[in-house]
Amino acid sequence: MTQLQAKHLKDYQSPVFTITDIDLDFILDAENTKVTAISQVKRLKSSTKLVLDGDKLSLHSVLIDGKVAKYQQTDTQLIVETGELTDFSLTVVTLLDPEANSSLEGLYMSDGAYCTQCEAEGFRRITYFLDRPDVLAKYQVRVEADKTTFPFLLSNGNKVDQGDMPRSGRHFVKWQDPFPKPSYLFALVAGDFDVLDDTFVTKSNRSVSLQVFVDKGNLHKADHAMASLKKSMKWDEDRFGLEYDLDIYMIVAVDFFNMGAMENKGLNVFNTKYVLADKASATDDDYHGIESVVGHEYFHNWTGNRVTCRDWFQLSLKEGLTVFRDQEFSSDVGSRAVNRINAIKVLKNQQFAEDSGPMAHPIRPESVIEMNNFYTVTVYDKGAEVIRMMHSIVGEAGFQAGMRCYFERHDGQAVTCDDFVDAMSSASGKDLTQFKRWYSQAGTPELTVSEQFNAQDNRYELTVKQQVIAQGKRGAPLHIPFSLELLDAEGNSIYNNILDVTQSEQTFSFSDVQSKPIASLLQDFSAPVKLSFEFTTDHLIHLMRFATSEVARWEASVQLVSHAIWKNVEHLQNNSTMRVDPRVVDAFKGMILNPELDKALLAEVLTIPSMSALIEQVDIVDLDNLLHARAFVIEHVATECEDELLARYRELSSQDSSAARAMKNACLGLLALTSDDVDGLIEAQYQQATNMTDALGALKAAVNAKSQCMQTLLAQFETRWQDTPLVMDKWFTLQASINDDNVIDNITALTNHNSFSFTNPNRVRSLIGMFAANNIAQFHKADGSGYQYLTKILVKMNETNPQVAARMITSLIQFGKFDPARQALMKQQLVKLQSLPNLSKDLFEKVNKALEM
Ligand code: TRP
Ligand code: ZN
């Protein structure tokens, strides 16, 4: 039985010792790597014992100032007797088995190459160390390995020496990083790669050498990542005045990786998914994902690396801010509206669910068992919303002044979220005291809005009530920037501004209003809150047509379809026939035919709200009726709009832009659901596709509609792409999404496919992760078979890769909105996991929280 202690933010203590310099020597060997770490240690508080972190290490020796040291060892610590010493050198030699490391944390092997992942607490799997982000040291690293197998030996900073050892066939390289950094930013890579080289000249005219390392044979897929890197570097100079600080920037793409990418100083390690792309194998969305992740990791160089976190509770200090920066980057170089829509979807479909489930936590968590469990949509995406709200409160100029103040005060330091807000407040002159509550209160605030119009004195009033309840506790009122537009009956904008909501209940009054206005509320999702307002169908249609904000128009369309779906859930519950208000259909027709609307935006409008989006809108879901009603509404709208969809489809098929492709594929997806046979269209698009977006768009349409051609096309796709793992992931995902009673049998069979492997997180996520997260009908099948299947996989992954296992358990612990029968089945599986003899910290934390609900 796992028994684990949580760490608490309130218990934070500054370090007793620090390490100013570290000299690391790696003698690489698959099963027996030798790591010698020589640290310069300084005592900061009175103590005679130096307590170092370590995890699954085999210790060889410990010396203090060159002499054998006295020490004790526990499972997680090395306690060295230091006597009265205040400054000394500490030598620790450890032995590692990277080949056996399937957790992909610490030093491990990915397809024959050595690589490391240290965030959050992986450095302690390499050597005993003060593995905490407020210990900043200068690193010098020597890497030695066989020269033919590992021609590239990489680490952080600048290469300062290299040499051959001809007798052994080995060679070595020495690296020095001039910037003190926390251990989580350390990285090492050794392998054989193809390299794409380029340079970037900074605003102060320094030339930076850029390198993207990819597996042999993939050089032609590295251009987009390189172009994205250069774009990011330029953008950070232009918008934030921030310049790169080393002479070299390296990106290495690896197949085996737990997350998207990692911002190690000067040596980013990336999941291949966020590097490799060419038109034939990557979709427009993949291209966009690469650009945003390359940007994200690059932007960390200032927000994360130069200024880092004091402790892991402050994770959002770097992640929320860096997500905000990458979103702004994507919006400045692409479509702001579409980027905003995608961010809103993440919040509403995933973050709201997390915030109402057992893992609810404030963006600055207060208690943590396994840090890896807190790389969450709350810390990242709600964290970015909190930064965005500050941006709207202080304005762009105030925000930039705040950033400058932040760097002036804290460059080279490990700081807190409060330090960031204080810098914003000092530089902008805005009081952000109340605003800081966003950092400590979990849960999604609910805004209930009502309106009154008084025709006698031309006065319009809007009353806003806010309520935050998290984990049963009522929170204090938050400072909420509330964006509001008022439209008149002709669609003219008569007011457009951001209101400061700061009280539990507040009334805003508008005079000289000639007739009852139509309000666009919480535009662009100006705060991460739930909005409740009695929208009528006509109100929403007016917003769809006239709201100034494109995002507000999209939002209105989502609400309109959602209403239509919920009405039909009621019809089903009352045994009446399903139907859709013709005004809804007309509103959609109007949008489909409107040539002025941005096509990428229209594609979003035509994407009917996902099951997870709909489930988030209610407290308890009648799942079977919802599935039924949703399918009915989509089919109905598609059928009614068939001529319009077909016309636009034909017009768009010759256009070559990602926006046109997005809309074309949205049209095809809907057309596939009409009663007419569109197999011909689907097959033609598939066979003639010159890019992955169109090929996959056709295949998706076929799979979603279970068209006749589905199996043939899936087989063709497999034959064409069986040697390209990242593309096979798309194929796995498609099959995992089929709403068919034999889907689990099919998934089970696919786990034996040549392209599948349980040790590769991308494969596991594409097939099993996607099934659990997105195939709502089958995962939540009333017989519990979906829950059982996921649990079986988690039992296996608990031993090999607990970090990935813990990410995939999300759908099983968020049971709160399901009916009692399903909840019982889900809990049954959680109890099974809870009783595992070797339950990992990662799963332990989530399973126990869920069962305490
Ligand atoms: N800091 C990384 C980022 O946001 C993400 C990260 C955290 C990570 N822990 C990780 C990546 C473990 C890979 C593995 O960019
Ligand atoms: Zn990040």
PDB file of N, CA, C and O and ligand atoms in Angstrom, residues 296 300 319 380, ligand 2:
ATOM      1  N   HIS A 296       6.474  28.355 -27.731  1.00  0.00           N
ATOM      2  CA  HIS A 296       6.342  28.201 -26.280  1.00  0.00           C
ATOM      3  C   HIS A 296       7.703  27.920 -25.630  1.00  0.00           C
ATOM      4  O   HIS A 296       8.091  28.597 -24.672  1.00  0.00           O
ATOM      5  N   HIS A 300      10.074  30.441 -23.129  1.00  0.00           N
ATOM      6  CA  HIS A 300      10.511  30.080 -21.782  1.00  0.00           C
ATOM      7  C   HIS A 300      11.919  30.602 -21.475  1.00  0.00           C
ATOM      8  O   HIS A 300      12.285  30.740 -20.311  1.00  0.00           O
ATOM      9  N   GLU A 319       4.509  28.827 -16.569  1.00  0.00           N
ATOM     10  CA  GLU A 319       3.672  28.177 -17.578  1.00  0.00           C
ATOM     11  C   GLU A 319       2.494  29.038 -18.020  1.00  0.00           C
ATOM     12  O   GLU A 319       2.214  29.172 -19.204  1.00  0.00           O
ATOM     13  N   TYR A 380      -1.659  25.613 -16.639  1.00  0.00           N
ATOM     14  CA  TYR A 380      -1.241  26.147 -17.932  1.00  0.00           C
ATOM     15  C   TYR A 380      -2.286  27.097 -18.523  1.00  0.00           C
ATOM     16  O   TYR A 380      -2.010  28.253 -18.802  1.00  0.00           O
TER      17      TYR A 380
HETATM   18 ZN    ZN B   2       5.934  25.452 -20.715  1.00  0.00          ZN
END
